[in-house]
Amino acid sequence: MKKHNYLFLLLLSISLLLGSCSTDDSGDPVDPTDDVGETPQPNPQPTEPQAINLSSYDNGSRVMMQAFYWDVEPRFAWWDNLSSKVADWSDAGINRLWLPVATKGQSGGYSMGYDVSDYYDFGNYTQHGTLETRFGSRAELENLISTAHDNNVEVIADIVINHNSGGGLQYNPYRDYDTYTLFDEDHGNASGMFNRTYEDFYPNSVSEYDPGSLFYSETNLDHHRERVQDWLWKKDNSVAKYYKNVMGFDGWRFDYVLGFEPWVVKEWLDEVGGFSVVELWDGRASVLEDYVEETGAGAFDFATFYNLEEGLDRYEDLNNLTDAGLWQTYPEKAVTFTANHDTEKDDNIDNYIKRSNKMKAYSFILTHPGYPTIFYSDYENESFQEELKTLISIHNSLAVGDTEVLYVDEDEYVMKRSGTGTNPGLILYISINNSTKRRTVSSNWNNVTLMDYSGNTTYNPTSDESGMVQIEAPANGYAIYSITE
């Protein structure tokens, strides 16, 4: 055979070898350094595509900050710590702060507030061994609320209206033994407001049934009693009206709503209004939907949280991301999240999204419908903060329009937001594969060069005349595509 034929065969072999490194429409792994030999792009890519100005596409959406974690430190200085951060959070796109329970609990200076004792002691009465709460003084709380309002940020009160703790012993004829059901100026209620006795707790002369006996079963408030309703939400100096009109809180996070009937939340909101979200710890979207319909309140979207935990962690199957979530039926009532003070403590295994998957989970809730919550410990983590700021910026600008899942399998998930009017929307591509992936999908953009606004890939494809475009997800990561200038 002649020499030039050998050379021809050698070149052909090299060409075939190079072609085998690139992706096809099956989403096979690709060599991220090699764009040569893959499915040809309809139009040449520009050398330096220019990002659109996201601030020009402000969609009015914002996110909430859960401004605490379990057993926050330093004690007695938390309100001042938050006050120093509010301006930065507001600039980043935060419009609400969910604060921990702000009043004195039985554990005094160590209490996270969920062992509520005095509903009106914000760190201004000496009891349970301390003047200030774990978080600081009343004056420091009032300064935090004022600072938040000055930065156009609402403040959400964590409300515990089921279980009480820290009262004095008294004989309880309905149980025929002594119970810690005496709350007065000398027994855990130094404010003297909403003093309580055994008649205010289950069982009593009005009620025998206790709907929520999981916590402090002897001191669960009976909301059927008119007196309890008056003090919690009806009277002018009720807990609800005092928090709103005197302290300046703008809304409510209702703790452990399984401990009382839904009508309680509805009546509270009918009386005082304000933003609301309930902690109904149930992974079934249908249960959350029923509660929203019955009360009018928002709800933490535990269904979506578990979809993310199962898809990214437990089963490593992104098909779980398409399971029902509250955001699909009640996006305006779904408060989505990836972590909270409960999921991030006590070595939770099935209630926890591991660190390596956190940003993928955030990319999901910050591009899908719903009202996302950022967890303080994640945002203040130097490894996450800039990435979260970027995701919040994308959420507050491009995350609009109808939602369509373009492709999903065990290790890939591609979702499109259609945009509205002049807002172009976005495409989210999550991969838990250990290799870079590419996939051709249908966009709403014809003959437009795209870029990843998360900054996780520099691959800039161009859509064809029908909107088809091949996008890329980095190994075990995500990308969020939209148009360029």
Short mmCIF file of C-alpha atoms in Angstrom, two decimals:
data_model
loop_
_atom_site.label_atom_id
_atom_site.label_comp_id
_atom_site.label_asym_id
_atom_site.label_seq_id
_atom_site.Cartn_x
_atom_site.Cartn_y
_atom_site.Cartn_z
CA MET A 1 0.00 0.00 0.00
CA LYS A 2 1.24 3.49 -0.75
CA LYS A 3 2.55 5.74 1.96
CA HIS A 4 -0.16 8.39 1.63
CA ASN A 5 -2.86 5.71 2.16
CA TYR A 6 -1.31 4.84 5.51
CA LEU A 7 -1.42 8.51 6.40
CA PHE A 8 -5.08 8.74 5.39
CA LEU A 9 -6.03 5.79 7.61
CA LEU A 10 -4.11 7.25 10.52
CA LEU A 11 -5.92 10.58 10.24
CA LEU A 12 -9.29 8.84 9.94
CA SER A 13 -8.62 6.85 13.12
CA ILE A 14 -7.68 9.99 15.06
CA SER A 15 -10.83 11.74 13.84
CA LEU A 16 -13.06 8.89 15.00
CA LEU A 17 -11.32 8.80 18.37
CA LEU A 18 -11.86 12.52 18.95
CA GLY A 19 -15.52 12.26 17.96
CA SER A 20 -16.12 9.59 20.59
CA CYS A 21 -15.25 12.05 23.42
CA SER A 22 -18.25 14.34 22.86
CA THR A 23 -21.88 14.06 23.86
CA ASP A 24 -24.96 13.24 21.87
CA ASP A 25 -28.63 13.83 22.65
CA SER A 26 -28.64 10.93 25.08
CA GLY A 27 -26.88 13.12 27.63
CA ASP A 28 -23.75 10.96 27.73
CA PRO A 29 -20.70 12.39 29.52
CA VAL A 30 -18.55 14.83 27.55
CA ASP A 31 -15.01 16.07 27.67
CA PRO A 32 -15.61 19.63 28.95
CA THR A 33 -12.48 20.87 27.19
CA ASP A 34 -13.59 19.62 23.77
CA ASP A 35 -16.37 21.29 21.78
CA VAL A 36 -15.05 19.84 18.50
CA GLY A 37 -16.87 16.87 17.06
CA GLU A 38 -20.13 17.09 19.02
CA THR A 39 -23.51 17.72 17.44
CA PRO A 40 -22.90 20.86 15.34
CA GLN A 41 -24.36 24.07 16.71
CA PRO A 42 -26.81 25.78 14.36
CA ASN A 43 -24.94 29.09 14.56
CA PRO A 44 -21.34 29.97 15.49
CA GLN A 45 -20.82 30.99 19.09
CA PRO A 46 -19.81 34.58 19.78
CA THR A 47 -16.41 35.00 21.31
CA GLU A 48 -17.59 36.94 24.35
CA PRO A 49 -21.36 36.89 24.89
CA GLN A 50 -22.55 39.73 27.11
CA ALA A 51 -24.78 38.97 30.09
CA ILE A 52 -28.06 40.81 30.39
CA ASN A 53 -28.46 43.13 33.39
CA LEU A 54 -30.53 41.07 35.82
CA SER A 55 -31.56 44.16 37.76
CA SER A 56 -33.43 45.29 34.66
CA TYR A 57 -35.63 42.20 34.97
CA ASP A 58 -36.64 42.63 38.62
CA ASN A 59 -39.75 40.45 38.90
CA GLY A 60 -40.76 41.68 42.36
CA SER A 61 -40.04 38.33 44.00
CA ARG A 62 -37.85 38.09 47.08
CA VAL A 63 -36.77 35.48 49.62
CA MET A 64 -37.00 35.00 53.39
CA MET A 65 -34.11 34.48 55.80
CA GLN A 66 -34.46 32.08 58.71
CA ALA A 67 -32.34 34.23 60.98
CA PHE A 68 -31.25 31.64 63.53
CA TYR A 69 -30.08 28.08 64.08
CA TRP A 70 -30.46 25.82 67.10
CA ASP A 71 -28.59 27.08 70.20
CA VAL A 72 -27.29 30.26 68.57
CA GLU A 73 -24.18 31.91 69.92
CA PRO A 74 -23.20 34.29 71.32
CA ARG A 75 -25.89 34.27 73.96
CA PHE A 76 -27.46 37.65 74.85
CA ALA A 77 -26.12 39.27 71.68
CA TRP A 78 -28.11 37.67 68.85
CA TRP A 79 -30.45 40.60 68.16
CA ASP A 80 -27.45 42.93 67.77
CA ASN A 81 -25.73 40.38 65.53
CA LEU A 82 -28.74 40.33 63.22
CA SER A 83 -29.05 44.11 63.24
CA SER A 84 -25.53 44.34 61.82
CA LYS A 85 -26.46 42.08 58.88
CA VAL A 86 -29.87 43.39 57.85
CA ALA A 87 -28.65 45.99 55.36
CA ASP A 88 -26.51 43.42 53.52
CA TRP A 89 -29.34 40.92 53.47
CA SER A 90 -31.73 43.52 52.09
CA ASP A 91 -29.27 44.43 49.35
CA ALA A 92 -28.98 40.73 48.47
CA GLY A 93 -32.75 40.42 47.94
CA ILE A 94 -34.06 39.34 51.37
CA ASN A 95 -37.41 40.88 52.28
CA ARG A 96 -38.37 39.00 55.46
CA LEU A 97 -36.60 37.78 58.59
CA TRP A 98 -38.01 34.81 60.48
CA LEU A 99 -36.86 35.33 64.06
CA PRO A 100 -36.68 32.71 66.81
CA VAL A 101 -39.29 32.77 69.57
CA ALA A 102 -38.58 36.17 71.08
CA THR A 103 -39.97 35.78 74.61
CA LYS A 104 -38.76 34.20 77.84
CA GLY A 105 -38.77 30.43 78.11
CA GLN A 106 -38.37 28.15 81.09
CA SER A 107 -34.69 27.60 80.27
CA GLY A 108 -34.01 31.31 80.76
CA GLY A 109 -30.77 32.48 79.18
CA TYR A 110 -30.32 29.11 77.47
CA SER A 111 -33.83 28.92 76.02
CA MET A 112 -34.49 28.96 72.29
CA GLY A 113 -37.99 30.11 73.23
CA TYR A 114 -39.93 26.96 72.40
CA ASP A 115 -40.46 26.24 76.12
CA VAL A 116 -42.57 29.40 76.25
CA SER A 117 -43.37 30.78 79.69
CA ASP A 118 -44.22 34.50 79.50
CA TYR A 119 -45.63 35.75 76.19
CA TYR A 120 -44.85 39.37 77.09
CA ASP A 121 -41.32 39.07 78.46
CA PHE A 122 -39.04 40.10 75.59
CA GLY A 123 -36.03 40.34 77.88
CA ASN A 124 -37.35 43.01 80.22
CA TYR A 125 -38.38 40.94 83.28
CA THR A 126 -36.05 39.04 85.57
CA GLN A 127 -37.28 35.45 85.80
CA HIS A 128 -35.97 31.97 85.12
CA GLY A 129 -32.56 33.20 86.22
CA THR A 130 -32.10 35.99 83.69
CA LEU A 131 -33.25 39.43 82.60
CA GLU A 132 -32.41 39.13 78.90
CA THR A 133 -33.54 36.25 76.73
CA ARG A 134 -30.93 34.10 75.04
CA PHE A 135 -31.05 36.59 72.18
CA GLY A 136 -30.73 39.84 74.12
CA SER A 137 -32.83 42.59 75.64
CA ARG A 138 -36.18 43.98 74.60
CA ALA A 139 -34.50 47.23 73.57
CA GLU A 140 -32.13 45.31 71.29
CA LEU A 141 -35.06 43.44 69.73
CA GLU A 142 -36.92 46.69 69.14
CA ASN A 143 -33.81 48.11 67.49
CA LEU A 144 -33.57 45.05 65.23
CA ILE A 145 -37.18 45.40 64.15
CA SER A 146 -36.71 49.12 63.47
CA THR A 147 -33.50 48.47 61.54
CA ALA A 148 -35.24 45.83 59.43
CA HIS A 149 -38.11 48.16 58.62
CA ASP A 150 -35.67 50.92 57.68
CA ASN A 151 -34.24 48.47 55.14
CA ASN A 152 -37.67 47.43 53.77
CA VAL A 153 -37.48 44.05 55.50
CA GLU A 154 -40.45 42.57 57.37
CA VAL A 155 -39.98 40.69 60.64
CA ILE A 156 -41.79 37.41 61.26
CA ALA A 157 -42.54 36.24 64.80
CA ASP A 158 -42.25 32.56 65.71
CA ILE A 159 -45.44 31.84 67.66
CA VAL A 160 -45.85 28.90 70.06
CA ILE A 161 -49.51 28.72 71.09
CA ASN A 162 -49.74 25.03 71.90
CA HIS A 163 -47.45 24.08 74.77
CA ASN A 164 -46.35 26.16 77.75
CA SER A 165 -43.58 25.53 80.26
CA GLY A 166 -42.15 27.01 83.44
CA GLY A 167 -45.26 27.54 85.56
CA GLY A 168 -45.76 26.75 89.23
CA LEU A 169 -47.27 23.63 90.79
CA GLN A 170 -50.95 23.55 91.73
CA TYR A 171 -53.44 20.83 92.45
CA ASN A 172 -55.29 19.95 89.25
CA PRO A 173 -58.71 18.42 89.96
CA TYR A 174 -59.07 17.24 86.35
CA ARG A 175 -55.97 15.08 86.69
CA ASP A 176 -56.18 14.55 90.45
CA TYR A 177 -52.54 15.45 91.01
CA ASP A 178 -50.30 18.52 91.01
CA THR A 179 -49.38 20.01 87.62
CA TYR A 180 -47.19 22.93 86.53
CA THR A 181 -50.15 24.94 85.32
CA LEU A 182 -49.94 28.06 87.51
CA PHE A 183 -48.61 31.04 85.55
CA ASP A 184 -48.66 34.35 87.43
CA GLU A 185 -46.27 37.11 88.47
CA ASP A 186 -44.47 34.76 90.87
CA HIS A 187 -44.58 31.66 88.69
CA GLY A 188 -43.13 32.12 85.21
CA ASN A 189 -45.29 35.05 84.09
CA ALA A 190 -43.66 38.14 85.57
CA SER A 191 -45.42 40.44 83.09
CA GLY A 192 -48.75 39.60 84.77
CA MET A 193 -50.42 39.44 81.37
CA PHE A 194 -52.20 36.25 80.33
CA ASN A 195 -51.98 34.61 83.73
CA ARG A 196 -53.04 30.98 83.48
CA THR A 197 -54.30 28.14 85.67
CA TYR A 198 -55.22 24.50 85.07
CA GLU A 199 -58.55 25.68 83.66
CA ASP A 200 -56.72 27.06 80.61
CA PHE A 201 -55.15 23.72 79.71
CA TYR A 202 -56.50 20.34 78.68
CA PRO A 203 -58.50 18.77 80.29
CA ASN A 204 -60.78 21.31 82.00
CA SER A 205 -64.42 22.17 82.57
CA VAL A 206 -64.86 22.93 78.86
CA SER A 207 -62.79 20.30 77.08
CA GLU A 208 -61.45 16.83 77.61
CA TYR A 209 -59.94 16.21 74.19
CA ASP A 210 -56.32 17.26 73.66
CA PRO A 211 -55.41 17.48 69.95
CA GLY A 212 -51.69 17.85 70.52
CA SER A 213 -50.20 16.00 73.45
CA LEU A 214 -46.74 15.40 72.02
CA PHE A 215 -45.15 18.25 74.00
CA TYR A 216 -45.83 19.10 77.65
CA SER A 217 -49.12 17.22 77.65
CA GLU A 218 -50.22 18.70 80.97
CA THR A 219 -49.79 22.29 79.76
CA ASN A 220 -51.31 22.34 76.30
CA LEU A 221 -53.50 25.42 75.92
CA ASP A 222 -57.19 24.83 75.24
CA HIS A 223 -58.12 27.16 72.39
CA HIS A 224 -61.82 26.37 72.82
CA ARG A 225 -61.86 28.49 75.97
CA GLU A 226 -63.00 32.05 75.27
CA ARG A 227 -60.48 33.39 77.75
CA VAL A 228 -57.59 31.75 75.90
CA GLN A 229 -58.84 33.11 72.57
CA ASP A 230 -59.12 36.59 74.08
CA TRP A 231 -55.54 36.55 75.31
CA LEU A 232 -54.04 34.97 72.22
CA TRP A 233 -55.68 37.01 69.46
CA LYS A 234 -58.95 38.80 70.29
CA LYS A 235 -58.26 41.43 72.98
CA ASP A 236 -56.59 44.75 72.22
CA ASN A 237 -53.57 43.65 74.25
CA SER A 238 -53.70 40.03 73.09
CA VAL A 239 -50.49 38.30 72.13
CA ALA A 240 -51.21 38.78 68.41
CA LYS A 241 -52.11 42.47 68.66
CA TYR A 242 -49.31 43.28 71.10
CA TYR A 243 -46.74 41.66 68.82
CA LYS A 244 -48.13 43.52 65.81
CA ASN A 245 -49.08 46.91 67.20
CA VAL A 246 -46.57 47.38 70.02
CA MET A 247 -43.53 45.35 69.03
CA GLY A 248 -43.92 45.86 65.27
CA PHE A 249 -43.91 42.26 64.00
CA ASP A 250 -45.27 41.89 60.46
CA GLY A 251 -46.32 38.25 60.37
CA TRP A 252 -46.30 34.82 61.90
CA ARG A 253 -44.60 31.47 61.78
CA PHE A 254 -46.93 29.10 63.65
CA ASP A 255 -45.01 26.40 65.48
CA TYR A 256 -46.25 22.79 65.59
CA VAL A 257 -49.75 23.34 64.22
CA LEU A 258 -50.53 19.64 64.73
CA GLY A 259 -50.99 20.68 68.36
CA PHE A 260 -54.24 22.57 67.69
CA GLU A 261 -57.01 22.67 65.13
CA PRO A 262 -56.75 24.64 61.86
CA TRP A 263 -59.57 27.00 62.83
CA VAL A 264 -57.24 28.57 65.39
CA VAL A 265 -54.87 29.78 62.67
CA LYS A 266 -57.76 30.97 60.52
CA GLU A 267 -59.29 33.01 63.34
CA TRP A 268 -55.92 34.49 64.27
CA LEU A 269 -55.33 35.61 60.68
CA ASP A 270 -58.88 36.89 60.29
CA GLU A 271 -58.33 39.02 63.40
CA VAL A 272 -54.86 40.48 62.78
CA GLY A 273 -53.76 39.50 59.25
CA GLY A 274 -50.10 39.59 58.21
CA PHE A 275 -47.80 37.18 56.42
CA SER A 276 -48.14 33.63 57.71
CA VAL A 277 -46.48 30.24 57.38
CA VAL A 278 -47.24 27.12 59.39
CA GLU A 279 -44.98 24.30 60.47
CA LEU A 280 -47.01 21.28 59.40
CA TRP A 281 -44.34 18.62 59.31
CA ASP A 282 -45.83 16.30 56.71
CA GLY A 283 -44.25 15.20 53.44
CA ARG A 284 -47.56 14.69 51.66
CA ALA A 285 -48.45 17.57 49.38
CA SER A 286 -52.16 16.76 49.66
CA VAL A 287 -52.08 17.27 53.45
CA LEU A 288 -50.39 20.64 53.04
CA GLU A 289 -52.88 21.66 50.36
CA ASP A 290 -55.86 20.81 52.60
CA TYR A 291 -54.41 22.89 55.42
CA VAL A 292 -53.81 25.89 53.17
CA GLU A 293 -57.36 25.68 51.87
CA GLU A 294 -58.83 25.43 55.37
CA THR A 295 -56.83 28.24 56.98
CA GLY A 296 -55.69 30.60 54.23
CA ALA A 297 -52.18 30.42 55.71
CA GLY A 298 -48.97 29.65 53.89
CA ALA A 299 -47.10 26.45 54.73
CA PHE A 300 -43.55 25.23 54.67
CA ASP A 301 -43.32 22.91 51.68
CA PHE A 302 -42.14 19.76 53.45
CA ALA A 303 -43.23 17.71 50.42
CA THR A 304 -40.65 19.46 48.23
CA PHE A 305 -38.03 19.30 50.98
CA TYR A 306 -38.36 15.51 51.09
CA ASN A 307 -38.41 15.29 47.29
CA LEU A 308 -35.04 17.05 47.31
CA GLU A 309 -33.66 14.96 50.17
CA GLU A 310 -34.69 11.72 48.49
CA GLY A 311 -33.66 12.76 44.98
CA LEU A 312 -30.27 14.22 45.86
CA ASP A 313 -29.32 12.14 48.89
CA ARG A 314 -31.29 9.12 49.98
CA TYR A 315 -32.05 7.46 46.64
CA GLU A 316 -29.86 9.53 44.28
CA ASP A 317 -32.66 9.57 41.73
CA LEU A 318 -33.73 12.92 40.33
CA ASN A 319 -37.06 11.50 39.21
CA ASN A 320 -38.09 12.29 42.80
CA LEU A 321 -37.89 15.99 41.96
CA THR A 322 -41.05 15.66 39.86
CA ASP A 323 -43.13 14.31 42.77
CA ALA A 324 -45.94 16.48 44.08
CA GLY A 325 -45.01 19.59 46.04
CA LEU A 326 -47.12 22.40 47.45
CA TRP A 327 -45.44 24.82 45.01
CA GLN A 328 -47.20 23.07 42.12
CA THR A 329 -50.74 23.76 43.35
CA TYR A 330 -50.35 26.76 45.67
CA PRO A 331 -47.15 28.54 44.64
CA GLU A 332 -48.23 31.71 46.44
CA LYS A 333 -48.63 29.74 49.71
CA ALA A 334 -45.65 27.38 49.40
CA VAL A 335 -42.65 28.43 51.50
CA THR A 336 -39.83 26.28 50.16
CA PHE A 337 -36.63 25.49 52.05
CA THR A 338 -33.58 23.23 52.07
CA ALA A 339 -32.76 23.39 55.79
CA ASN A 340 -34.03 24.76 59.09
CA HIS A 341 -33.13 24.76 62.77
CA ASP A 342 -34.66 21.30 63.25
CA THR A 343 -33.29 19.54 60.17
CA GLU A 344 -29.77 20.74 60.93
CA LYS A 345 -29.52 19.31 64.44
CA ASP A 346 -29.44 15.99 66.26
CA ASP A 347 -27.68 14.15 63.42
CA ASN A 348 -30.85 13.93 61.36
CA ILE A 349 -30.35 11.42 58.57
CA ASP A 350 -33.64 11.39 56.69
CA ASN A 351 -34.40 15.03 57.52
CA TYR A 352 -31.19 16.50 56.18
CA ILE A 353 -29.72 17.47 52.82
CA LYS A 354 -26.00 16.93 52.99
CA ARG A 355 -23.56 19.74 52.43
CA SER A 356 -22.35 18.53 49.02
CA ASN A 357 -25.91 18.76 47.66
CA LYS A 358 -27.02 21.97 49.36
CA MET A 359 -26.39 24.29 46.42
CA LYS A 360 -28.16 21.98 43.98
CA ALA A 361 -31.14 22.00 46.35
CA TYR A 362 -31.02 25.79 46.57
CA SER A 363 -30.80 26.03 42.78
CA PHE A 364 -34.07 24.10 42.66
CA ILE A 365 -36.07 26.20 45.13
CA LEU A 366 -34.65 29.48 43.83
CA THR A 367 -35.71 28.80 40.24
CA HIS A 368 -39.06 27.08 40.84
CA PRO A 369 -42.32 28.71 41.99
CA GLY A 370 -42.83 29.24 45.71
CA TYR A 371 -41.36 31.58 48.32
CA PRO A 372 -37.84 30.34 49.13
CA THR A 373 -36.27 30.44 52.59
CA ILE A 374 -32.51 30.78 53.10
CA PHE A 375 -31.08 29.20 56.26
CA TYR A 376 -28.82 31.50 58.27
CA SER A 377 -26.04 28.94 58.69
CA ASP A 378 -25.91 28.37 54.95
CA TYR A 379 -25.86 32.05 54.00
CA GLU A 380 -23.23 32.91 56.59
CA ASN A 381 -21.06 30.01 55.42
CA GLU A 382 -18.22 31.61 53.42
CA SER A 383 -18.23 28.63 51.05
CA PHE A 384 -21.86 29.26 50.12
CA GLN A 385 -22.54 32.97 50.51
CA GLU A 386 -21.52 34.33 47.10
CA GLU A 387 -23.20 31.43 45.33
CA LEU A 388 -26.39 32.03 47.29
CA LYS A 389 -26.29 35.73 46.45
CA THR A 390 -26.09 34.80 42.78
CA LEU A 391 -29.00 32.38 43.09
CA ILE A 392 -31.10 34.96 44.92
CA SER A 393 -30.37 37.47 42.15
CA ILE A 394 -31.50 34.93 39.53
CA HIS A 395 -34.63 34.16 41.55
CA ASN A 396 -35.52 37.82 41.89
CA SER A 397 -35.14 38.44 38.17
CA LEU A 398 -35.51 35.48 35.79
CA ALA A 399 -37.52 32.92 37.82
CA VAL A 400 -40.91 33.74 36.28
CA GLY A 401 -43.43 32.16 33.96
CA ASP A 402 -44.87 28.70 33.53
CA THR A 403 -42.80 25.75 34.69
CA GLU A 404 -42.07 22.81 32.37
CA VAL A 405 -39.84 19.82 33.05
CA LEU A 406 -37.99 19.28 29.77
CA TYR A 407 -36.13 16.13 30.76
CA VAL A 408 -35.59 13.98 33.83
CA ASP A 409 -33.92 10.69 34.63
CA GLU A 410 -31.93 9.29 37.55
CA ASP A 411 -29.06 11.74 37.27
CA GLU A 412 -30.38 14.64 35.15
CA TYR A 413 -33.15 17.17 35.68
CA VAL A 414 -33.92 19.98 33.19
CA MET A 415 -36.63 22.55 33.91
CA LYS A 416 -37.76 25.64 31.99
CA ARG A 417 -39.41 28.83 33.25
CA SER A 418 -41.13 30.41 30.26
CA GLY A 419 -40.70 34.04 31.33
CA THR A 420 -43.36 36.73 30.97
CA GLY A 421 -43.55 39.64 28.55
CA THR A 422 -40.02 40.91 28.02
CA ASN A 423 -38.61 38.72 30.80
CA PRO A 424 -36.83 35.79 29.10
CA GLY A 425 -37.12 33.25 31.91
CA LEU A 426 -34.53 30.52 32.41
CA ILE A 427 -33.56 26.87 32.05
CA LEU A 428 -32.23 24.93 35.05
CA TYR A 429 -30.03 21.89 34.45
CA ILE A 430 -29.11 19.77 37.51
CA SER A 431 -26.86 16.73 37.24
CA ILE A 432 -25.66 14.30 39.90
CA ASN A 433 -23.49 12.47 37.37
CA ASN A 434 -19.75 12.57 38.02
CA SER A 435 -19.09 13.71 34.44
CA THR A 436 -20.00 16.86 32.56
CA LYS A 437 -23.32 16.35 30.74
CA ARG A 438 -24.92 17.95 27.72
CA ARG A 439 -28.47 17.66 26.46
CA THR A 440 -30.46 19.18 23.62
CA VAL A 441 -33.73 20.74 24.79
CA SER A 442 -36.44 23.05 23.54
CA SER A 443 -36.09 26.67 24.65
CA ASN A 444 -38.24 29.73 24.09
CA TRP A 445 -35.34 31.53 22.42
CA ASN A 446 -34.66 31.40 18.69
CA ASN A 447 -31.17 32.06 17.28
CA VAL A 448 -29.92 33.41 20.61
CA THR A 449 -26.63 32.75 22.38
CA LEU A 450 -27.12 31.61 25.95
CA MET A 451 -24.98 31.67 29.06
CA ASP A 452 -25.04 30.09 32.50
CA TYR A 453 -25.92 32.83 34.98
CA SER A 454 -24.84 30.69 37.92
CA GLY A 455 -21.27 30.85 36.62
CA ASN A 456 -20.75 27.11 36.91
CA THR A 457 -19.93 26.59 33.24
CA THR A 458 -18.51 28.79 30.49
CA TYR A 459 -20.22 26.80 27.74
CA ASN A 460 -22.26 29.28 25.65
CA PRO A 461 -24.50 27.50 23.14
CA THR A 462 -26.68 29.14 20.52
CA SER A 463 -30.26 28.09 19.87
CA ASP A 464 -31.49 27.35 16.35
CA GLU A 465 -34.40 28.92 14.51
CA SER A 466 -36.89 26.65 16.32
CA GLY A 467 -35.41 27.20 19.79
CA MET A 468 -33.58 23.89 20.09
CA VAL A 469 -30.32 24.24 21.99
CA GLN A 470 -27.74 22.00 23.58
CA ILE A 471 -26.95 22.98 27.17
CA GLU A 472 -24.38 21.75 29.67
CA ALA A 473 -24.36 20.82 33.35
CA PRO A 474 -21.04 20.49 35.18
CA ALA A 475 -20.21 17.25 36.93
CA ASN A 476 -22.37 16.83 40.04
CA GLY A 477 -23.60 20.39 39.73
CA TYR A 478 -26.04 22.72 38.03
CA ALA A 479 -26.31 25.48 35.45
CA ILE A 480 -28.97 28.13 34.92
CA TYR A 481 -29.22 29.35 31.33
CA SER A 482 -30.84 32.44 29.88
CA ILE A 483 -30.28 34.81 26.98
CA THR A 484 -27.36 37.18 26.40
CA GLU A 485 -27.28 40.68 24.89
#
